[in-house]
Amino acid sequence: MKPLLRTLGALPFLVAVFLNAFIDLGHKIVIQNTIFKLYDGSAQVILTAIVNGLILLPFILLFSPAGFASDKYPKSRIMQLSAWAAVGLTAAITGCYFLGWFWAAFAMTFLLAVQSAFYGPAKYGYLKALFGKQRLAQANGLTQAVTIIAVLMGTFVFSIAFEYWYTAEATTESAILQNLVPVGVLLLINSVIELVMMYRLPMLEKTDTRKKFSFSDYATGRSARDSIKALLVRPAIRQAMIGLAIFWSSGQVMLAAFPAFAKFTLGETNTVIIQAILGASGLGIALGSAMAGRLSRNYIETGLIPVGAIGFALGLCLLPYLDSYWAMVANFLFIGFMGGFFIVPLNSLIQFYAKEDELGKLIATSNLVQNLSMLFFLLVTVSFSLLSLSPKSLLMLIAIVALIGSVYTVIRLPQSLVRLLFSYIMSRRYRINVEGMKNVPEKKGVLLLGNHISWIDWAIVQIACPRPVRFVMLKSIYERWYLQWFFKLFGCIPIEAGSSSQQSLEQAAELLNKGEVVCLFPEGMISRNGHLAQFRPGFERAAAMCNDDVVIQPFYLRGLWGSQFSKSSDNFKRLRSAGVRRDLIVAFGKPLPKTTDTSTLKQGVFDLSIRSWQSYAQHLPTLPKAWIESVKKQGNTVSIVDTLGQSLSTQQALTASITFSRKIIKRSPEQNIGLLLPTSAGGVLANMAVLISGKTVVNLNY
């Protein structure tokens, strides 16, 4: 997480994200709590649903201009203008509180949502420019966590402030609002701070003068139809948006129905307690989002999606049957945590698959789909109230919807669950780092070609690649009865050596022409020495059958040689397996044309190996630091013995080296220190002393 926070502009951006959510929630809490105090039953549920509907409508009505503005103009500029709008609106809201104009303040929720409708696409689009593709999932997890923490803190701060300034003598909407003028002032102060933060963001994009907005297309709804139609042909983005829509819609109904449910079940009328129970879900989302970002440190972990969907549905199924405060708090915490697992990879996938010039439009369209779904669910909420059906039955309905959605998710992404399991198993022994993820095309057919170092290369590549990968593998392994079901689950392509491989290559070419990712190991065998072997030309035959837009993507795997899954010697495996977790690097190179030959490809993979090793070496500790760490682990065991009979423990060797290093620093101001010593315990100590002192050691031929 620290590299994210060190990014120029990251802290002002996150502070602004926090304050924007804090302000939006503050006014909503005031309106909802006023309704809660003065209304009961169906009237309370209906008015709460209308408030939520006013917040949703701008995202539906303005998605097209919001997306256009985010793609045409620098996203930081759009966020600055949104911040100015927030200052003006919070000043007007404070005036409404002072004058006791409840219905005018009620309508202000709509105008605040208009501001958010333009702010949202710019905010999420800015993530890709600010943090890059490589850290998209981490950035989404952090942003989502900050947003939810703002919601959580806002829930407590404004609920407590409401109860503090609310008096039993205030029996009208106007009287309640006039008591809450300090809350309006707090909103105004926060909006000014948000504006200051917005002007500390770096401007990372330029205005796109080619883009023109068509008011006729907007007025007739053509732009909305075209945007949604474009999504239908892009399965990854479509499924991500549908998943987000179901999640937020279910959450919206839960928030609208739960206060009445708690009032009926627990007899609770204190808004602070009601909001505290609901706030547990916010805390859960923040924790789940942060954990999802951590699990997706350098790649997008799609295996979290089905896990989150199942957990979210189970939590909703339990909710209607709980009748104690602590059980509800624990359940809301669980629901939120699973929700964080669910939404972070989905948001990351939308941003990954979107092109730079359409990111704002896609995020705005995603908002449209989500808010249409949420509006529909709110209408269902109102219908339940008008039919005098209990809040419990409404909660049971959304639990059933979420359960159906989770089953669908597992059916659509069974390989993601297996991938998550592999990620967990691998994380026990390996740290997987991904380099060059920005080079992976968001769409089009990609032929992945790289070195073959172990039996688990396919799993590492699939974990690192944000797109589903189809692997070409030996038919003799594919047809083993106890493995075939597994390989079919991942869509592997069996291949035989020689002329009989033509059919498999044609199948691979067909998948590439459909825009899928196919991985093939051109060496044709697992390396026996850890180095690149001869590349076979089979991939050239597959590439020749592909469309012109298909590209070759070289990759390199570093760190698996010497593992238990490689073909290195048993002794080398034993040496490499000892100690802490090992670092693995998956490096993706820039796409090459499909006409690339074997020699050019091998050179490209070799260049990747050099860069990945250089990158790895930069993060290694210095020799003296590594030695000191080793001494700490070894304790007082014997570490040095020479032919002169000298024997030293690790602690004795370290103590002597530090003592000598202090003398070297005092007596030798030069950087280079020459040593003329035989191979002995003294020679070792002298070498380590020079290195510990920060000098360069020059060993002379004794």
XYZ file of C-alpha atoms in Angstrom:
702
model
C 0.000 0.000 0.000
C 2.955 2.365 0.669
C 3.929 2.659 -3.048
C 0.377 3.854 -3.746
C 0.546 6.548 -1.071
C 3.952 7.707 -2.354
C 2.442 8.433 -5.782
C 2.364 12.166 -6.516
C -1.174 13.415 -5.850
C -2.354 10.249 -4.058
C -2.925 11.811 -0.621
C -4.844 14.899 -1.860
C -6.940 12.607 -4.058
C -7.822 10.260 -1.193
C -8.604 13.165 1.151
C -10.915 14.647 -1.516
C -12.587 11.246 -2.035
C -13.167 11.001 1.716
C -14.641 14.496 2.028
C -16.908 14.134 -1.012
C -18.542 10.995 0.402
C -18.631 12.547 3.892
C -20.519 15.617 2.638
C -23.021 13.693 0.490
C -23.866 11.379 3.363
C -24.160 14.159 5.953
C -27.093 15.885 4.280
C -28.770 12.571 3.478
C -28.538 11.523 7.164
C -30.195 14.773 8.264
C -33.132 14.296 5.867
C -33.552 10.573 6.601
C -33.382 11.026 10.382
C -35.951 13.820 10.220
C -38.261 11.433 8.338
C -37.518 8.692 10.872
C -38.490 10.982 13.792
C -41.747 12.270 12.309
C -43.110 9.385 10.212
C -43.925 5.705 10.777
C -44.726 2.573 8.769
C -45.408 2.898 5.037
C -44.971 6.682 5.000
C -41.482 6.336 6.472
C -40.397 3.653 3.969
C -41.884 5.583 1.002
C -40.252 8.920 1.917
C -36.909 7.173 2.550
C -37.227 5.498 -0.856
C -37.972 8.894 -2.485
C -34.825 10.380 -0.934
C -32.794 7.499 -2.364
C -34.607 7.915 -5.700
C -33.618 11.594 -5.877
C -30.011 10.521 -5.372
C -30.252 7.920 -8.158
C -32.030 9.986 -10.835
C -29.082 12.268 -11.809
C -26.890 9.228 -12.491
C -29.589 8.000 -14.897
C -30.505 11.322 -16.528
C -26.975 12.732 -16.834
C -24.850 9.666 -17.504
C -24.184 10.689 -21.116
C -22.918 14.267 -20.505
C -21.038 13.085 -17.385
C -19.212 10.389 -19.329
C -18.535 12.749 -22.236
C -17.080 15.446 -19.964
C -14.816 12.910 -18.230
C -13.436 11.666 -21.571
C -13.087 15.073 -23.268
C -11.583 17.141 -20.450
C -8.851 16.323 -17.891
C -10.499 14.365 -15.099
C -8.783 16.473 -12.450
C -10.444 19.555 -13.979
C -13.895 17.918 -13.831
C -13.317 17.058 -10.155
C -12.309 20.662 -9.430
C -15.526 22.009 -10.985
C -17.528 19.418 -9.020
C -15.842 20.640 -5.836
C -16.855 24.241 -6.633
C -20.427 23.023 -7.102
C -20.259 21.254 -3.711
C -19.214 24.523 -2.009
C -22.178 26.368 -3.528
C -24.638 23.603 -2.676
C -23.521 23.194 0.941
C -23.850 26.981 1.388
C -27.413 26.775 0.026
C -28.176 23.748 2.249
C -26.973 25.657 5.322
C -29.316 28.480 4.327
C -32.228 26.020 4.062
C -31.455 24.722 7.573
C -31.352 28.276 8.939
C -34.709 29.197 7.361
C -36.318 25.848 8.200
C -37.114 25.061 4.544
C -37.400 21.267 4.820
C -38.761 20.502 1.367
C -36.175 22.763 -0.284
C -33.461 20.914 1.677
C -35.161 17.660 0.662
C -34.784 18.706 -3.007
C -31.098 19.587 -2.432
C -30.329 15.859 -2.234
C -31.082 15.796 -5.970
C -28.655 18.665 -6.710
C -25.903 17.074 -4.608
C -26.417 13.894 -6.635
C -26.085 15.931 -9.874
C -22.671 17.036 -8.662
C -21.767 13.412 -7.817
C -22.963 12.187 -11.230
C -20.187 14.234 -12.883
C -17.663 13.585 -10.112
C -17.996 9.768 -10.087
C -16.770 8.922 -13.645
C -13.908 11.411 -13.302
C -12.876 9.956 -9.929
C -12.742 6.316 -11.024
C -11.279 7.230 -14.420
C -8.509 9.196 -12.688
C -7.395 6.042 -10.835
C -5.988 4.510 -14.013
C -4.072 7.668 -14.923
C -2.785 8.286 -11.386
C -1.800 4.763 -10.300
C -1.506 2.866 -13.623
C -2.847 -0.517 -14.756
C -0.363 -2.393 -12.602
C -1.973 -1.214 -9.358
C -5.590 -0.868 -10.465
C -6.975 -3.437 -8.031
C -4.951 -2.018 -5.130
C -6.023 1.524 -6.009
C -9.669 0.476 -6.250
C -9.461 -1.336 -2.936
C -7.902 1.698 -1.232
C -10.365 4.158 -2.813
C -13.336 1.974 -1.930
C -12.067 1.582 1.629
C -11.570 5.358 2.015
C -15.056 6.013 0.617
C -16.698 3.535 2.959
C -14.735 4.831 5.946
C -16.055 8.289 5.047
C -19.579 6.860 4.912
C -19.040 5.084 8.215
C -17.622 8.138 9.967
C -20.294 10.345 8.425
C -22.983 7.974 9.658
C -21.730 8.258 13.243
C -20.765 11.949 13.196
C -23.975 13.209 11.630
C -26.252 10.794 13.507
C -24.687 11.846 16.823
C -24.848 15.519 15.785
C -28.496 15.053 14.819
C -29.403 13.497 18.169
C -27.348 16.134 20.045
C -29.139 19.132 18.493
C -32.515 17.430 18.120
C -35.017 18.219 20.883
C -38.318 16.568 21.702
C -39.984 20.001 21.484
C -39.173 20.113 17.763
C -42.263 18.433 16.345
C -42.110 19.770 12.773
C -39.630 19.424 9.933
C -38.900 23.161 10.031
C -38.148 23.180 13.765
C -35.796 20.186 13.479
C -33.803 21.761 10.628
C -33.388 25.086 12.426
C -31.732 23.218 15.289
C -29.255 21.679 12.820
C -27.619 24.830 11.409
C -24.219 23.767 12.944
C -24.419 20.596 10.823
C -24.816 22.748 7.708
C -21.761 24.797 8.701
C -19.764 21.562 9.127
C -20.791 20.494 5.612
C -19.685 23.854 4.190
C -16.263 23.736 5.900
C -15.600 20.216 4.583
C -16.561 21.209 1.027
C -14.033 24.086 1.117
C -11.265 21.705 2.269
C -12.255 19.305 -0.537
C -11.902 22.154 -3.055
C -8.381 22.939 -1.782
C -7.385 19.262 -2.142
C -8.686 19.133 -5.725
C -6.263 21.883 -6.740
C -3.334 19.799 -5.479
C -4.008 17.013 -8.007
C -1.613 16.718 -10.962
C -3.231 17.221 -14.372
C -2.369 13.962 -16.151
C -4.473 14.334 -19.315
C -5.190 16.885 -22.010
C -8.446 18.106 -23.508
C -9.576 15.930 -26.440
C -10.661 18.512 -29.012
C -11.949 15.798 -31.372
C -14.879 14.840 -29.143
C -18.196 16.598 -29.769
C -21.350 16.243 -27.706
C -24.588 15.577 -29.609
C -27.553 17.128 -27.793
C -29.972 15.519 -30.241
C -28.619 12.022 -29.483
C -28.822 12.811 -25.773
C -32.376 14.184 -25.936
C -33.701 11.276 -28.006
C -31.984 8.657 -25.840
C -29.849 7.423 -28.723
C -26.596 7.921 -26.814
C -27.943 5.767 -23.959
C -29.032 3.009 -26.365
C -25.692 3.070 -28.198
C -23.706 2.904 -24.938
C -25.691 -0.015 -23.550
C -25.630 -1.786 -26.935
C -21.833 -1.476 -27.043
C -21.645 -3.235 -23.687
C -23.656 -6.209 -24.859
C -20.825 -7.299 -27.175
C -18.168 -7.029 -24.414
C -18.909 -9.869 -21.977
C -16.312 -9.027 -19.325
C -17.525 -5.435 -18.873
C -21.195 -6.406 -19.180
C -20.972 -9.078 -16.485
C -18.996 -6.771 -14.171
C -21.618 -4.040 -14.487
C -24.503 -6.442 -13.864
C -22.744 -7.786 -10.774
C -22.208 -4.274 -9.385
C -25.844 -3.368 -10.146
C -27.172 -6.367 -8.191
C -24.879 -5.647 -5.251
C -25.738 -1.951 -4.877
C -29.441 -2.544 -5.561
C -29.638 -5.171 -2.834
C -27.755 -2.872 -0.485
C -30.080 0.023 -1.303
C -33.186 -2.007 -0.413
C -31.495 -3.259 2.746
C -30.751 0.310 3.860
C -34.301 1.449 3.072
C -36.078 -1.484 4.737
C -33.863 -2.154 7.764
C -34.797 0.893 9.938
C -38.497 -0.077 9.787
C -37.568 -3.744 10.343
C -35.455 -2.851 13.416
C -38.172 -0.554 14.732
C -40.708 -3.403 14.465
C -38.417 -6.261 15.612
C -36.328 -4.558 18.309
C -38.573 -1.603 19.146
C -35.577 0.675 18.541
C -36.200 4.411 17.819
C -32.733 5.878 18.481
C -31.248 6.837 15.088
C -27.667 6.535 16.381
C -28.176 2.850 17.247
C -29.927 2.152 13.918
C -27.143 3.871 11.966
C -24.487 2.103 14.078
C -25.901 -1.294 13.110
C -26.015 -0.272 9.450
C -22.535 1.229 9.843
C -21.165 -2.256 10.517
C -21.795 -3.040 6.849
C -19.727 0.023 5.906
C -16.895 -1.097 8.148
C -17.125 -4.552 6.569
C -16.919 -3.110 3.046
C -13.881 -1.021 4.030
C -12.113 -4.058 5.516
C -13.123 -6.318 2.628
C -12.020 -3.741 0.046
C -8.657 -3.272 1.747
C -8.159 -7.047 1.936
C -9.181 -7.455 -1.725
C -6.637 -4.815 -2.707
C -3.967 -6.589 -0.681
C -4.772 -9.972 -2.258
C -4.628 -8.295 -5.691
C -1.344 -6.520 -5.011
C 0.032 -6.647 -8.560
C -2.822 -8.241 -10.473
C -6.629 -8.467 -10.495
C -7.758 -11.444 -8.392
C -11.053 -12.447 -10.056
C -11.349 -15.469 -7.754
C -12.638 -13.085 -5.075
C -15.803 -12.416 -7.124
C -17.613 -15.762 -6.579
C -16.420 -15.921 -2.947
C -17.816 -12.446 -2.286
C -21.094 -13.239 -4.077
C -21.693 -16.404 -2.027
C -20.865 -14.705 1.282
C -23.022 -11.658 0.505
C -26.038 -13.853 -0.342
C -25.637 -15.980 2.805
C -25.497 -12.878 4.990
C -28.690 -11.481 3.456
C -30.451 -14.841 3.919
C -29.627 -14.760 7.660
C -30.672 -11.132 8.247
C -34.507 -11.530 8.461
C -34.169 -14.209 11.166
C -31.948 -12.266 13.603
C -33.455 -10.643 16.695
C -30.505 -9.288 18.686
C -28.304 -6.217 18.286
C -24.956 -8.009 18.309
C -26.082 -10.714 15.891
C -27.198 -8.007 13.456
C -23.933 -6.088 13.847
C -21.884 -9.256 13.192
C -24.025 -10.143 10.189
C -23.798 -6.658 8.652
C -20.031 -6.746 9.163
C -19.888 -10.073 7.306
C -22.175 -8.819 4.510
C -19.975 -5.760 4.022
C -16.725 -7.736 4.090
C -17.965 -10.110 1.401
C -19.253 -7.115 -0.550
C -15.762 -5.604 -0.544
C -14.393 -8.859 -1.991
C -17.058 -8.653 -4.693
C -16.918 -5.027 -5.873
C -13.156 -4.298 -5.926
C -12.206 -6.797 -8.687
C -15.372 -5.898 -10.651
C -14.519 -2.172 -10.673
C -10.917 -3.020 -11.576
C -12.015 -5.176 -14.523
C -14.170 -2.365 -15.945
C -11.254 0.062 -15.738
C -8.785 -2.498 -17.144
C -10.877 -3.399 -20.198
C -11.790 0.212 -21.027
C -9.742 2.202 -23.506
C -8.284 5.503 -22.322
C -10.639 7.610 -24.484
C -13.800 5.771 -23.344
C -13.140 5.221 -19.658
C -15.382 8.053 -18.478
C -18.203 6.938 -20.766
C -17.970 3.334 -19.546
C -17.964 4.315 -15.880
C -20.925 6.639 -16.481
C -22.743 3.816 -18.294
C -21.951 1.521 -15.391
C -23.501 4.133 -13.091
C -26.542 4.206 -15.383
C -27.008 0.435 -15.230
C -26.489 0.378 -11.466
C -28.872 3.253 -10.791
C -31.589 1.938 -13.109
C -31.396 -1.316 -11.208
C -31.432 0.495 -7.863
C -34.401 2.623 -8.947
C -36.310 -0.515 -9.938
C -35.586 -2.102 -6.558
C -36.720 1.082 -4.803
C -40.010 0.921 -6.704
C -40.338 -2.640 -5.445
C -39.690 -1.305 -1.926
C -42.455 1.299 -2.296
C -44.808 -1.331 -3.741
C -44.262 -3.576 -0.712
C -45.110 -0.677 1.587
C -48.238 0.274 -0.356
C -49.385 -3.361 -0.169
C -48.715 -3.286 3.591
C -46.213 -6.136 3.316
C -43.721 -6.351 6.167
C -40.090 -5.130 5.898
C -39.061 -8.699 6.788
C -40.654 -10.047 3.581
C -38.796 -7.383 1.583
C -35.465 -8.400 3.130
C -36.240 -12.037 2.280
C -36.923 -11.036 -1.341
C -33.528 -9.350 -1.829
C -31.861 -12.341 -0.134
C -33.398 -14.623 -2.772
C -32.259 -12.269 -5.569
C -28.703 -12.197 -4.180
C -28.700 -15.985 -3.816
C -29.700 -16.431 -7.471
C -26.985 -13.956 -8.457
C -24.331 -15.824 -6.479
C -25.264 -19.148 -8.100
C -25.029 -17.495 -11.523
C -21.608 -16.042 -10.645
C -20.226 -19.426 -9.596
C -21.566 -21.034 -12.793
C -19.996 -18.296 -14.942
C -16.663 -18.205 -13.087
C -15.890 -21.705 -11.786
C -12.272 -21.413 -12.876
C -11.918 -18.249 -10.798
C -12.633 -20.222 -7.618
C -9.959 -22.748 -8.567
C -7.612 -19.896 -9.421
C -8.199 -18.304 -5.996
C -7.437 -21.646 -4.350
C -4.183 -21.894 -6.310
C -3.348 -18.291 -5.388
C -3.799 -19.124 -1.716
C -1.672 -22.286 -1.957
C 1.050 -20.469 -3.889
C 1.079 -17.555 -1.438
C 2.209 -19.945 1.326
C 5.553 -20.405 -0.461
C 5.724 -17.717 -3.153
C 5.283 -13.956 -3.564
C 4.021 -13.292 -7.080
C 4.973 -9.949 -8.627
C 3.668 -8.899 -12.025
C 5.608 -6.568 -14.303
C 4.306 -4.974 -17.485
C 0.599 -5.681 -16.910
C -0.066 -2.422 -18.780
C 1.240 -4.208 -21.905
C -1.596 -6.778 -21.850
C -4.231 -5.633 -24.400
C -7.689 -5.067 -22.902
C -9.305 -6.830 -25.827
C -8.350 -8.566 -29.126
C -6.782 -11.989 -29.503
C -3.487 -12.474 -27.662
C -1.056 -15.370 -28.170
C 0.978 -15.607 -24.954
C 4.434 -17.112 -25.546
C 7.179 -17.532 -22.956
C 9.611 -19.799 -21.142
C 8.563 -23.129 -19.632
C 10.268 -23.646 -16.287
C 7.983 -25.860 -14.160
C 4.803 -27.927 -13.919
C 2.864 -24.993 -12.475
C 3.738 -22.342 -15.065
C 0.130 -22.363 -16.312
C -1.199 -21.529 -12.824
C 1.256 -18.651 -12.328
C 0.462 -17.171 -15.754
C -3.300 -17.402 -15.117
C -2.945 -15.768 -11.696
C -0.910 -12.897 -13.181
C -3.015 -12.268 -16.311
C -6.205 -10.229 -15.758
C -7.893 -11.970 -18.715
C -8.965 -15.639 -18.826
C -6.250 -17.755 -20.490
C -6.649 -20.918 -22.589
C -3.574 -23.165 -22.443
C -2.187 -25.500 -25.115
C -0.883 -28.657 -23.428
C 0.335 -32.162 -24.242
C -2.519 -34.522 -25.076
C -0.941 -37.354 -23.066
C -1.342 -35.276 -19.899
C -4.709 -33.787 -20.887
C -6.341 -37.218 -21.322
C -5.488 -38.570 -17.882
C -8.918 -39.412 -16.447
C -8.306 -37.822 -13.046
C -7.186 -34.501 -14.597
C -9.316 -34.150 -17.720
C -12.304 -32.546 -15.937
C -9.976 -29.931 -14.498
C -8.354 -29.085 -17.824
C -11.786 -28.841 -19.471
C -12.845 -26.394 -16.763
C -10.004 -24.101 -17.817
C -10.639 -24.660 -21.538
C -7.227 -26.203 -22.224
C -6.379 -27.312 -25.757
C -4.725 -30.760 -26.090
C -1.931 -31.052 -28.663
C 0.230 -33.862 -30.051
C 3.701 -33.591 -31.483
C 4.267 -33.649 -35.231
C 1.801 -33.228 -38.078
C -1.135 -34.352 -35.910
C -0.870 -31.029 -34.042
C -2.477 -29.149 -36.947
C -6.024 -29.561 -35.611
C -5.032 -28.183 -32.195
C -3.291 -25.202 -33.786
C -6.413 -24.497 -35.854
C -8.498 -24.584 -32.675
C -6.088 -22.153 -31.016
C -6.273 -19.831 -34.045
C -10.082 -19.941 -33.956
C -10.090 -18.861 -30.302
C -7.591 -16.077 -31.021
C -9.773 -14.787 -33.853
C -12.666 -14.597 -31.367
C -10.570 -12.261 -29.201
C -9.472 -14.755 -26.527
C -6.072 -15.248 -24.869
C -4.200 -18.466 -25.701
C -0.935 -19.480 -24.015
C 1.601 -21.767 -25.652
C 5.119 -22.688 -24.498
C 7.269 -22.586 -27.663
C 10.099 -24.605 -26.058
C 7.773 -27.617 -26.074
C 9.197 -28.991 -22.815
C 10.096 -27.972 -19.279
C 13.623 -26.569 -19.026
C 16.240 -28.954 -17.606
C 18.794 -26.252 -16.730
C 16.735 -23.101 -16.033
C 17.823 -21.408 -19.291
C 15.918 -20.751 -22.498
C 15.928 -23.710 -24.884
C 15.324 -23.708 -28.627
C 11.947 -22.207 -29.614
C 9.939 -24.409 -31.959
C 8.081 -22.845 -34.893
C 4.659 -24.384 -34.124
C 3.263 -21.069 -32.900
C 4.097 -19.511 -36.288
C 1.660 -21.924 -37.948
C -1.092 -20.964 -35.501
C -0.381 -17.244 -35.923
C -0.501 -17.536 -39.711
C -4.154 -18.646 -39.461
C -5.134 -15.621 -37.304
C -6.646 -12.263 -38.178
C -4.358 -9.260 -38.511
C -5.443 -7.733 -35.185
C -4.188 -10.761 -33.219
C -0.899 -10.021 -31.432
C 1.891 -12.086 -29.863
C 2.641 -11.274 -26.213
C 6.033 -12.458 -24.900
C 6.336 -13.219 -21.196
C 9.039 -14.446 -18.848
C 8.737 -16.441 -15.597
C 11.483 -15.896 -13.011
C 11.918 -17.676 -9.685
C 10.494 -21.139 -10.325
C 13.797 -22.801 -11.198
C 14.862 -24.848 -8.190
C 11.306 -25.247 -6.904
C 9.811 -28.685 -6.244
C 7.870 -28.308 -9.514
C 10.946 -27.793 -11.707
C 13.378 -30.337 -13.171
C 16.398 -29.124 -11.252
C 18.468 -31.560 -9.156
C 17.202 -32.766 -5.790
C 20.132 -31.152 -4.028
C 19.468 -27.766 -5.671
C 15.753 -28.048 -4.811
C 16.666 -28.723 -1.214
C 18.915 -25.663 -1.040
C 16.369 -23.386 -2.754
C 13.430 -24.648 -0.718
C 14.985 -23.805 2.642
C 13.986 -20.595 4.393
C 11.370 -17.957 3.651
C 8.922 -17.526 0.785
C 10.389 -17.154 -2.680
C 9.803 -14.244 -5.032
C 8.284 -15.012 -8.433
C 8.167 -12.503 -11.265
C 5.830 -12.699 -14.251
C 6.991 -10.122 -16.807
C 4.804 -9.247 -19.805
C 6.552 -7.626 -22.752
C 5.110 -5.276 -25.351
C 2.868 -6.960 -27.951
C 4.563 -8.106 -31.154
C 2.980 -8.547 -34.607
C 1.616 -12.014 -35.390
C 4.306 -12.409 -38.091
C 7.089 -12.528 -35.461
C 9.484 -15.442 -36.055
C 11.123 -17.747 -33.492
C 14.460 -15.919 -33.277
C 12.824 -12.511 -32.744
C 10.468 -13.970 -30.153
C 13.290 -15.705 -28.264
C 15.286 -12.473 -28.213
C 12.220 -10.666 -26.844
C 11.790 -13.230 -24.048
C 15.538 -13.089 -23.324
C 15.377 -9.266 -23.027
C 12.464 -9.665 -20.605
C 14.558 -12.058 -18.514
C 17.354 -9.478 -18.242
C 14.936 -6.703 -17.211
C 13.129 -8.905 -14.687
C 16.409 -9.994 -13.072
C 17.575 -6.361 -12.895
C 14.257 -5.384 -11.310
C 14.546 -8.228 -8.809
C 18.146 -7.328 -7.926
C 17.117 -3.735 -7.112
C 14.911 -5.011 -4.305
C 17.483 -7.383 -2.818
C 19.138 -6.363 0.454
C 22.854 -5.533 0.453
C 25.278 -8.356 1.242
C 26.089 -7.141 4.793
C 22.405 -6.558 5.575
C 21.500 -10.036 4.297
C 24.339 -11.524 6.375
C 23.207 -9.717 9.545
C 19.650 -10.975 9.032
C 21.015 -14.499 8.550
C 23.020 -14.225 11.788
C 19.857 -13.244 13.691
C 18.115 -16.396 12.457
C 21.050 -18.763 13.057
C 21.657 -17.728 16.659
C 24.882 -19.028 18.192
C 25.582 -21.952 15.845
C 29.047 -22.539 14.367
C 29.373 -20.691 11.061
C 33.101 -20.390 10.224
C 35.836 -23.041 10.465
C 39.214 -22.835 8.689
C 42.277 -25.051 8.257
C 44.083 -23.230 11.064
C 41.578 -24.693 13.514
C 39.786 -21.417 14.084
C 36.054 -21.880 14.832
C 33.569 -19.009 15.164
C 29.850 -18.889 15.870
C 27.614 -16.553 13.869
C 27.381 -14.095 16.759
C 31.162 -14.091 17.305
C 31.735 -13.496 13.589
C 29.267 -10.587 13.542
C 30.741 -9.011 16.677
C 34.297 -9.231 15.281
C 33.243 -7.807 11.895
C 31.493 -4.818 13.474
C 34.543 -4.150 15.672
C 36.901 -4.256 12.665
C 34.541 -2.072 10.583
C 34.748 0.739 13.162
C 38.549 0.702 12.965
C 38.393 0.756 9.155
C 36.097 3.799 9.185
C 38.435 5.656 11.560
C 41.727 4.857 9.794
C 40.791 4.574 6.096
C 38.945 7.549 4.568
C 39.323 6.056 1.060
C 36.338 4.269 -0.539
C 38.271 1.289 -1.910
C 39.956 -1.019 0.616
C 42.479 -3.618 -0.590
C 42.806 -6.900 1.336
C 45.788 -9.254 1.086
C 44.702 -12.240 3.179
C 44.582 -16.011 2.726
C 41.292 -17.925 2.623
C 40.615 -18.117 6.347
C 38.303 -17.032 9.149
C 40.253 -13.760 9.294
C 39.726 -13.234 5.564
C 35.980 -13.668 5.938
C 35.806 -11.266 8.897
C 37.899 -8.648 7.096
C 35.683 -8.830 3.987
C 32.487 -8.456 6.011
C 34.021 -5.622 8.059
C 34.819 -3.652 4.885
C 31.284 -4.193 3.515
C 29.605 -3.279 6.824
C 31.609 -0.038 6.908
C 30.140 0.918 3.520
C 33.449 0.575 1.663
C 34.293 -1.285 -1.530
C 36.394 -4.397 -0.960
C 39.250 -5.232 -3.355
C 40.694 -8.708 -2.726
C 44.298 -9.050 -3.907
C 45.802 -12.351 -5.057
C 47.447 -13.787 -1.943
